[in-house]
Short mmCIF file of C-alpha atoms in Angstrom, two decimals:
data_model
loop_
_atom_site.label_atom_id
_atom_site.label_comp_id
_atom_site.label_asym_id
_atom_site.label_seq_id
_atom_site.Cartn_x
_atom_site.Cartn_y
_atom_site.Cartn_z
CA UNK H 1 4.01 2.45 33.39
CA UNK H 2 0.35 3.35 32.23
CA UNK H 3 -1.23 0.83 30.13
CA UNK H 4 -3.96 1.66 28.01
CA UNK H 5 -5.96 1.35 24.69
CA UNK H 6 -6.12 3.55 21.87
CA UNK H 7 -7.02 1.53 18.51
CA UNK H 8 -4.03 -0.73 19.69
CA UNK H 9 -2.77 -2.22 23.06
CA UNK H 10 -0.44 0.62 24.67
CA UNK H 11 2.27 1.32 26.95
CA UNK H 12 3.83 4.39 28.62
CA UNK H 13 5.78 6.00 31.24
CA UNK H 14 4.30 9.42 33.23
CA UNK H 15 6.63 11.35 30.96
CA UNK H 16 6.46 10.13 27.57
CA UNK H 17 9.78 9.08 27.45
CA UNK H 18 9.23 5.65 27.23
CA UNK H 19 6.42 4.10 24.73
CA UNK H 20 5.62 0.21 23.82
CA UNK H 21 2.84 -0.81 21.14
CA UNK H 22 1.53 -4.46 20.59
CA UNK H 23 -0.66 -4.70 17.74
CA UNK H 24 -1.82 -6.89 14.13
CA UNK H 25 -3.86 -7.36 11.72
CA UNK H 26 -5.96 -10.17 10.40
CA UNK H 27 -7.91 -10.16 7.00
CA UNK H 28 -9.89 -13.04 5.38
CA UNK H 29 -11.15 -12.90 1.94
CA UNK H 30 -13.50 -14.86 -0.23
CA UNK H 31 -13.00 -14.37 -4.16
CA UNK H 32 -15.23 -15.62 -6.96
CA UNK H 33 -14.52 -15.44 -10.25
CA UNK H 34 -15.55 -15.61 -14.12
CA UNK H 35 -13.31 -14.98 -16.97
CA UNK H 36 -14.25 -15.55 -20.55
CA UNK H 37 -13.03 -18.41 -23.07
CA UNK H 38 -10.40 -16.21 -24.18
CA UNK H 39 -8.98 -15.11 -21.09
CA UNK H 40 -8.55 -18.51 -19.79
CA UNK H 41 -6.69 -19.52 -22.24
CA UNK H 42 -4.52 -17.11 -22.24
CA UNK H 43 -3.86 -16.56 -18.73
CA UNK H 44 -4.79 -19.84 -17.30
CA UNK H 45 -8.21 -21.27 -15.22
CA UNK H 46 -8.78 -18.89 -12.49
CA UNK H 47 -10.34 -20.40 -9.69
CA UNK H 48 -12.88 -19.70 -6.62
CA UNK H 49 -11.45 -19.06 -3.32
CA UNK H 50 -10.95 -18.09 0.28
CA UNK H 51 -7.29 -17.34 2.23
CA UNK H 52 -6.05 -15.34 5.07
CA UNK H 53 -4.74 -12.35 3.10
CA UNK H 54 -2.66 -11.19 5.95
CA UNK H 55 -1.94 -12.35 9.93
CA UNK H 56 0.19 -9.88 11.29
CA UNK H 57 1.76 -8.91 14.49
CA UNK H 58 4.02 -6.47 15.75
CA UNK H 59 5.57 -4.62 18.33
CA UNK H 60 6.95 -1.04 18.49
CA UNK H 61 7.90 1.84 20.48
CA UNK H 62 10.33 4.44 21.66
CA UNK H 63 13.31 4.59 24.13
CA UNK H 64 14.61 7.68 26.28
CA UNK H 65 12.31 9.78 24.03
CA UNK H 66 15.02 8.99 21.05
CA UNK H 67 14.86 5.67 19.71
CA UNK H 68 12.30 4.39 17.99
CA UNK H 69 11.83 0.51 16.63
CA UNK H 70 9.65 -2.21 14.78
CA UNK H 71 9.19 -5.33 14.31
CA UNK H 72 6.23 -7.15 12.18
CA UNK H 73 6.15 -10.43 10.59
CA UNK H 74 3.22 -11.93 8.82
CA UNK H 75 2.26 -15.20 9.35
CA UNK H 76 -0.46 -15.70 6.03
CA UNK H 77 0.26 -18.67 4.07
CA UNK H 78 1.69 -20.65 7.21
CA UNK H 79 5.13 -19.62 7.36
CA UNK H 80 6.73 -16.37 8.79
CA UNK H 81 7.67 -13.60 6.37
CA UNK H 82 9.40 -10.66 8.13
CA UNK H 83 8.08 -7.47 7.33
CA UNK H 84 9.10 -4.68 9.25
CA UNK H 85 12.35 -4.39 11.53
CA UNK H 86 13.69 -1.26 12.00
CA UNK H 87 15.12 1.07 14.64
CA UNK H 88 15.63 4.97 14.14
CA UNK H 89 16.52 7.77 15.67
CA UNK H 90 13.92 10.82 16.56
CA UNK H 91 16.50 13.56 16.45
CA UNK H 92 19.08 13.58 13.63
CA UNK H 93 20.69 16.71 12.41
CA UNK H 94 18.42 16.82 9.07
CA UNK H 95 15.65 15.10 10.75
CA UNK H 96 15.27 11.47 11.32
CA UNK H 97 17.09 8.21 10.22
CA UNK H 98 15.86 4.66 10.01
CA UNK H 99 17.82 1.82 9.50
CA UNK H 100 16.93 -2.05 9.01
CA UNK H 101 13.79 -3.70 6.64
CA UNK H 102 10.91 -1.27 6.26
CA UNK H 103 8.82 0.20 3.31
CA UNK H 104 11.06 2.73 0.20
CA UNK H 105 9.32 5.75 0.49
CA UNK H 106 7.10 5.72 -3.27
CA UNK H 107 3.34 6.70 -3.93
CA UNK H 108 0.25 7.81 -1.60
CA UNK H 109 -1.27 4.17 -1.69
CA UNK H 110 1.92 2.30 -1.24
CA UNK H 111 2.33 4.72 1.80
CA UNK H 112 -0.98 3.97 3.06
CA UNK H 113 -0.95 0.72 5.18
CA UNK H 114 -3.11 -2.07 3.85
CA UNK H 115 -5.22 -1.52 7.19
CA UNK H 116 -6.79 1.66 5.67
CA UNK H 117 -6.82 1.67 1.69
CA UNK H 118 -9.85 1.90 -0.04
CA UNK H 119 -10.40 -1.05 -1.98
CA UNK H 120 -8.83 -4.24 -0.88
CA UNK H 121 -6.07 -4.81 -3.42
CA UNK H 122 -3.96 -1.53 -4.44
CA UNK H 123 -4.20 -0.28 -7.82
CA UNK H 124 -2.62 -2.11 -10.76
CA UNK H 125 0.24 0.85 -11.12
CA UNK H 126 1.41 0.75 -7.78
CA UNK H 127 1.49 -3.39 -7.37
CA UNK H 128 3.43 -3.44 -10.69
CA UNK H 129 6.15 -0.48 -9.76
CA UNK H 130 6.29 0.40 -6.36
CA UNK H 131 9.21 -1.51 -4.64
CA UNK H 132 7.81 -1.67 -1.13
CA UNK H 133 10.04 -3.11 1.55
CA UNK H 134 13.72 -3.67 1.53
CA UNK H 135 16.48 -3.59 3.29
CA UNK H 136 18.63 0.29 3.69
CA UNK H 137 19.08 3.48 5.73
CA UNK H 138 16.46 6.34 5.58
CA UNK H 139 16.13 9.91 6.33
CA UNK H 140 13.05 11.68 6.11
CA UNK H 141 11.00 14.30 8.12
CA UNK H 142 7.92 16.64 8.22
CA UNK H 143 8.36 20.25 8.15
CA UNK H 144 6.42 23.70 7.81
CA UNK H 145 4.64 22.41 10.53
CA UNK H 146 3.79 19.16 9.44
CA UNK H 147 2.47 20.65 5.54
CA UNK H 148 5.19 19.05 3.76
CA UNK H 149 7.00 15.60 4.07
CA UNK H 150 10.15 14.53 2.11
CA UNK H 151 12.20 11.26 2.79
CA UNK H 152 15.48 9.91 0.91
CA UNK H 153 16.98 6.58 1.23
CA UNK H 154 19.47 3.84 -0.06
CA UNK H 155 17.91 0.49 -0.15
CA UNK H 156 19.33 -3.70 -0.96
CA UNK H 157 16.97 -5.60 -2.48
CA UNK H 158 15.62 -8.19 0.09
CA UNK H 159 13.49 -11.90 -0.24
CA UNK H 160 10.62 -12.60 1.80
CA UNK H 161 13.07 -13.02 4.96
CA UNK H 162 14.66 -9.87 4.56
CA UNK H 163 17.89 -11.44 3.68
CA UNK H 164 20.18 -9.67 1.13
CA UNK H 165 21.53 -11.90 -1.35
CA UNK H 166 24.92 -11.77 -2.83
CA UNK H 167 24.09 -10.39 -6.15
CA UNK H 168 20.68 -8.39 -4.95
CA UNK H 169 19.93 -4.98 -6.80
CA UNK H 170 20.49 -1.93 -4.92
CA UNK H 171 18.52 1.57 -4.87
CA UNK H 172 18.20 5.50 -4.43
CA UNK H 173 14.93 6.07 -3.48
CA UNK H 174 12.94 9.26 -2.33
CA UNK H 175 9.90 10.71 -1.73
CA UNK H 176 8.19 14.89 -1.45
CA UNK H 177 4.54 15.41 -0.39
CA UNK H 178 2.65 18.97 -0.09
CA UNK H 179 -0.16 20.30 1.51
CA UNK H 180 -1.54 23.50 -0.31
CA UNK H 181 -4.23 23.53 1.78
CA UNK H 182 -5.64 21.86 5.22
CA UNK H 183 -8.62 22.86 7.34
CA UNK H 184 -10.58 21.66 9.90
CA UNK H 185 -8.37 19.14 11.00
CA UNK H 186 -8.00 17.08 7.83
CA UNK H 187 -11.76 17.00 6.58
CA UNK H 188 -10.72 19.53 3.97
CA UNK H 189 -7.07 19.08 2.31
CA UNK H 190 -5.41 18.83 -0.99
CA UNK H 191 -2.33 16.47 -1.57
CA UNK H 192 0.53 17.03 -3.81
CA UNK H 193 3.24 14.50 -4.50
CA UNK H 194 6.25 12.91 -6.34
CA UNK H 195 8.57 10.10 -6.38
CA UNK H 196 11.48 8.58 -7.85
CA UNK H 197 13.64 5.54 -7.58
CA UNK H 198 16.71 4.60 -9.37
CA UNK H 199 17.71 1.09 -9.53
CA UNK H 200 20.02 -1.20 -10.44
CA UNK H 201 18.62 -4.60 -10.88
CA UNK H 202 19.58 -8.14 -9.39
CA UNK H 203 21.31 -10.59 -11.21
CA UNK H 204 19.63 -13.41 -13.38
CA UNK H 205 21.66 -16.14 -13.75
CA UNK H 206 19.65 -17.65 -16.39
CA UNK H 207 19.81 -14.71 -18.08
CA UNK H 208 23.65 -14.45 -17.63
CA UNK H 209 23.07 -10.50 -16.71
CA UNK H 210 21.31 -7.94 -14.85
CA UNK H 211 17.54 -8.14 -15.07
CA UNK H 212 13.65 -6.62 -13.93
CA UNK H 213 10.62 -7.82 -14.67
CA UNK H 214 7.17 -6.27 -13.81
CA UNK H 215 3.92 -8.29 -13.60
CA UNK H 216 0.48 -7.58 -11.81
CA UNK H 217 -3.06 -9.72 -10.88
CA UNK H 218 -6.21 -7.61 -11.24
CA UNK H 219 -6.45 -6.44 -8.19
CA UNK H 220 -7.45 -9.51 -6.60
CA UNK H 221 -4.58 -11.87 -4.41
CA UNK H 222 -5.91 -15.27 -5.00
CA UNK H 223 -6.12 -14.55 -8.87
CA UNK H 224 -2.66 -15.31 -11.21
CA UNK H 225 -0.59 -12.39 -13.23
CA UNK H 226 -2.80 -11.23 -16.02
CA UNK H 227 0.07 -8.93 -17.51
CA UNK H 228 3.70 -10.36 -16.57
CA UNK H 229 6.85 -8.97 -18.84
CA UNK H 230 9.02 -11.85 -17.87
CA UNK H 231 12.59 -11.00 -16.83
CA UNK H 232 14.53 -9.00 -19.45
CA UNK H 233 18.03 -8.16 -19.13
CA UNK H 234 18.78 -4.52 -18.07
CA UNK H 235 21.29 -2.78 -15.97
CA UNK H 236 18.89 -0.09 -14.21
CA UNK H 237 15.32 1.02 -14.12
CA UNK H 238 14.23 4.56 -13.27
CA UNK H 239 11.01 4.68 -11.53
CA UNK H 240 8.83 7.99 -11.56
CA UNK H 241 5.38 8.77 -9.95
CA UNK H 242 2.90 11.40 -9.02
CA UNK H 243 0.20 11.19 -6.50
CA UNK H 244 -2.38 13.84 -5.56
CA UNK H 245 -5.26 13.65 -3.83
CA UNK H 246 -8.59 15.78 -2.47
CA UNK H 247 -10.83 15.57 0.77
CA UNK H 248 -13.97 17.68 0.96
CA UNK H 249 -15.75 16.31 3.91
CA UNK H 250 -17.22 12.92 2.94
CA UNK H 251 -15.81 13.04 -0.66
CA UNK H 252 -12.26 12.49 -1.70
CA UNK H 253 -10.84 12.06 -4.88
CA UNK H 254 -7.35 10.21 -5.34
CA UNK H 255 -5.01 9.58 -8.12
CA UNK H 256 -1.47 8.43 -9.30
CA UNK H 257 0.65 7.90 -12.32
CA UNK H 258 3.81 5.82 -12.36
CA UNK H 259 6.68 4.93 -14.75
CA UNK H 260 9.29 2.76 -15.44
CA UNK H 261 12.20 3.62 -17.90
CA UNK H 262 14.02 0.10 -18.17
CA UNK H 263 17.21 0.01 -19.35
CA UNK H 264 17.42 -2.50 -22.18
CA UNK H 265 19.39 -2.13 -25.80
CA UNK H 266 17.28 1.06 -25.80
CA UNK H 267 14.74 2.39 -23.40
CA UNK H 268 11.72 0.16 -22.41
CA UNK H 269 8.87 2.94 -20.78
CA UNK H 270 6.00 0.95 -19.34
CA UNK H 271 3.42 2.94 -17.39
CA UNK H 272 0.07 3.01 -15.63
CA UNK H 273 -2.61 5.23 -13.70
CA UNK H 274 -5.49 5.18 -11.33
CA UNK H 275 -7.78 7.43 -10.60
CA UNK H 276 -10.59 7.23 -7.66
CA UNK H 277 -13.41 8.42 -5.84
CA UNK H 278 -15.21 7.75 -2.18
CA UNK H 279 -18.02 8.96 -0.66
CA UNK H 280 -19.17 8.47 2.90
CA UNK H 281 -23.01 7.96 3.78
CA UNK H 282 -22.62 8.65 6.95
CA UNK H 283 -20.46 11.64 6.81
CA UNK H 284 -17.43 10.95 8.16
CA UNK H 285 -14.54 11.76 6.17
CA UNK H 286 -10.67 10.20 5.60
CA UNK H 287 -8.06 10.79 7.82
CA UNK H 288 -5.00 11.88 6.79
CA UNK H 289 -1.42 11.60 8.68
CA UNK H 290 0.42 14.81 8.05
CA UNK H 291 3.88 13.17 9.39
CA UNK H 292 3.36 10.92 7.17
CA UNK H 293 1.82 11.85 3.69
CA UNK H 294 -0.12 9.44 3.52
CA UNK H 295 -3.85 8.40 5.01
CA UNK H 296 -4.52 6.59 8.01
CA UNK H 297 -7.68 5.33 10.04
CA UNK H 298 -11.11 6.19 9.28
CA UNK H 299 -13.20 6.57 12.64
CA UNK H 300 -16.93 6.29 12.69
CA UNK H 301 -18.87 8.90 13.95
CA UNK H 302 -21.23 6.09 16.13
CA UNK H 303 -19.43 2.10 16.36
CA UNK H 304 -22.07 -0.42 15.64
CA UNK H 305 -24.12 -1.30 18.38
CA UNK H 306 -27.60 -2.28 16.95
CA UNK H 307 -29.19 -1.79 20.71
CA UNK H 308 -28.78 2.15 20.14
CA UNK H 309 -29.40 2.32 16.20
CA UNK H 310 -25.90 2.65 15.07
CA UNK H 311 -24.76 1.54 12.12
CA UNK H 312 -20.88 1.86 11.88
CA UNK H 313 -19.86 4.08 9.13
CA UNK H 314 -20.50 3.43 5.35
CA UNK H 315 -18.46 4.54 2.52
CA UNK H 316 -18.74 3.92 -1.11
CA UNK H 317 -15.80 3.81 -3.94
CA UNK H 318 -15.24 3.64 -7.17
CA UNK H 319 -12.01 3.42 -9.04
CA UNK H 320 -10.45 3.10 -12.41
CA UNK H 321 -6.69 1.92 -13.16
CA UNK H 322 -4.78 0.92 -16.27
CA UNK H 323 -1.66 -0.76 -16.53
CA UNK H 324 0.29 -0.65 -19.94
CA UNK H 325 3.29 -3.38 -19.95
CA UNK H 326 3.99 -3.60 -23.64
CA UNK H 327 6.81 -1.68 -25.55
CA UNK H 328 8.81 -2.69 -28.44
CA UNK H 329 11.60 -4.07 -26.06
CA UNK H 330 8.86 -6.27 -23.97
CA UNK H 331 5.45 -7.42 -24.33
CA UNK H 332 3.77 -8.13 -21.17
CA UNK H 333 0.26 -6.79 -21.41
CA UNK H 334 -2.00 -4.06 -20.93
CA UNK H 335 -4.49 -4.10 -18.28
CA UNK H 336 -7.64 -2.06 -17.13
CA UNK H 337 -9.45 -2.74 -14.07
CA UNK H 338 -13.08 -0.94 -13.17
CA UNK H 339 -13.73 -1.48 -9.62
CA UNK H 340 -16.76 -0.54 -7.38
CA UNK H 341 -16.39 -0.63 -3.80
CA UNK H 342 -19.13 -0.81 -0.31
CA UNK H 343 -17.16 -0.53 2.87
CA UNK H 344 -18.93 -0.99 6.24
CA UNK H 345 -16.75 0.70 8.91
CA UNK H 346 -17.99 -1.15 12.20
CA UNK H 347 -15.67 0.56 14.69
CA UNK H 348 -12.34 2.22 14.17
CA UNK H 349 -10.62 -1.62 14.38
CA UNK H 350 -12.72 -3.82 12.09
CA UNK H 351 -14.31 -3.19 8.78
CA UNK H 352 -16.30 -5.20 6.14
CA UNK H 353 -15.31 -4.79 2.66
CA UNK H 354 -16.55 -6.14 -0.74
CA UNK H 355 -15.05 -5.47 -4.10
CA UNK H 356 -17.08 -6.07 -7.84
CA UNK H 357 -13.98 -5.60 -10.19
CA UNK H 358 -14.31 -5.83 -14.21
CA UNK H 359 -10.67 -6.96 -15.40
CA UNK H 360 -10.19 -6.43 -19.00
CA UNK H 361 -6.79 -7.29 -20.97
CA UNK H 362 -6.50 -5.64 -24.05
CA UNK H 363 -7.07 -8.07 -27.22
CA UNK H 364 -7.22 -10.93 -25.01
CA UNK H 365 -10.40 -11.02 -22.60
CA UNK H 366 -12.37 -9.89 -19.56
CA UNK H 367 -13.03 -11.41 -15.95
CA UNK H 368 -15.40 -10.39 -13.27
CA UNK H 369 -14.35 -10.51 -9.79
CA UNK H 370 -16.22 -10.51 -6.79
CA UNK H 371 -14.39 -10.03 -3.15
CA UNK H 372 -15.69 -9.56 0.22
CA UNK H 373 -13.38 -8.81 3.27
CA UNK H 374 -13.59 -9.26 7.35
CA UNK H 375 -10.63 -6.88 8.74
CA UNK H 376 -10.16 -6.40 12.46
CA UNK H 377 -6.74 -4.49 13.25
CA UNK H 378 -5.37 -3.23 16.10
#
């Protein structure tokens, strides 16, 4: 058994057959805020603040070259919340299958993990729509050589312990991504992609009836809902999003739109977009996962190591993202977040981050947010 290191602690046998990976995450942030008279009276006094955003660790690995498994909890907030716990198998007849608590395959940034998104929150579409993890059976699989991705799964709706509840909501969820074009091992690329969940919700019992809701902070943890629908009674929502993105050496250019067609008395369509830029100083570029679809690690061209000169990697971002939550069935809020973004890529394992974001709810008020990040991952 050769142990070794390669971004994460490693294990494997001569022959491949076996493999073992021990790894986290930790991330601190430190949030200041100031919102306007109007704002905080609407939305409540939002406060200054520091927190362990996520504490993570996991294990994973494969057996006899076939099974594959996970398991991650996150320890943030002083209590264990299970996030991944999985186990799949490599060869299937239509590819592979995954069974157990993991992520519904929906959207490029949902896809992404948290250890390599550009900003430090996700956009306001995808924290209001996408479902992330829950409990159900997946099959999925890359193909024309790794240029194309698709993945289709049945999912329970789970709490923070992964536990399915008598009455939890249940879903059909699936995912397609593209590449029309990839060169030079990723530092060129354009991605293509689409989504769509159908689901039917979890009962209220307060409401005396099936029921969603949909709420999102401004892109900042620590900070309350500014836009929040409240639950409504309805039967089944139909989620829908697009994703597409663009490398050219140090620049990319990523976007997404999603939707969500409640079922009400009538229909209830409440949508939102982002749309965003990054540009390396240092000309590296972002890597992208093609058995995945989505992005993964960013790698510095020199680590930091201020005896030789070098500085780590630096990237700057800039992003814009709406989020409309009113229709004539619900009011809860529309939203618009400008965000500017300086990321200091030390090594391939640890990265500073810090966010200015200008939150703005329609007819109501405007906040500025400040956030800076320590990450180390491995």
């Amino acid at each position: 058994l050769r142990v070794f290191w390669k971004e994460g602690l490693r294990m494997e046998t001569g022959d491949g057959a076996f493999r073992f990976k021990a790894g986290g995450r930790l991330m601190y942030d430190w949030t200041w805020v100031n919102e306007d008279n109007m704002l905080n009276a609407n939305v409540g006094n939002q406060k200054n603040g520091s927190e362990t955003r996520r504490a993570r660790f996991y294990i994973s690995g494969l057996l006899y070259n076939t099974i594959d498994f996970k398991l991650q909890f996150d320890f943030a907030g002083g209590d264990a919340d299970l996030k991944d716990a999985y186990i799949g198998l490599q060869d299937f007849p239509l590819g592979k299958i995954r069974a157990g608590h993991f992520k519904e395959p929906f959207g490029l940034e949902e896809s992404t993990s948290s250890k390599y998104i550009t900003f430090v929150e996700r956009s306001l579409p995808m924290e209001a729509f996408a479902p992330s993890r829950n409990a159900g059976v997946m099959l999925f699989d890359a193909v024309c050589d790794e240029r194309a991705t698709w993945a289709a799964g049945v999912f329970r709706d789970t709490d923070d312990n992964g536990d399915i509840q008598e009455d939890s909501g249940h879903s059909v969820t699936g995912r397609v991504t593209a590449l029309p074009w990839y060169h030079n091992a990723g530092s060129s690329l354009l991605h293509v992609g689409a989504a769509y969940s159908y689901r039917n919700n979890t009962r209220d019992s307060s409401l005396g009836g099936d029921a969603a809701q949909f709420r999102a902070r401004p892109e900042s943890h620590l900070l309350d809902r500014f836009v929040y629908t409240g639950s409504f009674l309805s039967d089944n929502v139909q989620l829908v999003g697009l994703e597409a993105a663009w490398v050219h050496g140090p620049l990319s250019v990523q976007g997404e739109y999603a939707r969500a067609k409640a079922e009400i008395n009538s229909h209830a369509v409440l949508d939102g977009y982002y749309i965003q830029a990054s540009y390396f100083l240092t000309g590296e570029h972002r890597k992208y996962k093609t058995s995945t679809g989505a992005f993964s690690r960013v790698k510095p061209k020199a680590n930091l190591n201020t005896k030789k000169n070098q500085w780590g990697a630096w990237e700057l971002a800039l992003r814009y993202s709406n989020l409309d939550l009113k229709d004539s069935s619900v009011n809860g809020g529309e939203l618009e977040n400008i965000s500017a973004g300086l990321n200091w890529h030390l090594n391939p394992n640890a990265r500073l981050m810090c966010n200015y974001i200008r939150a703005d709810k329609q007819d109501v008020g405007e906040a500025d947010i400040a956030i800076i990040r320590m990450q180390v991952d491995f």
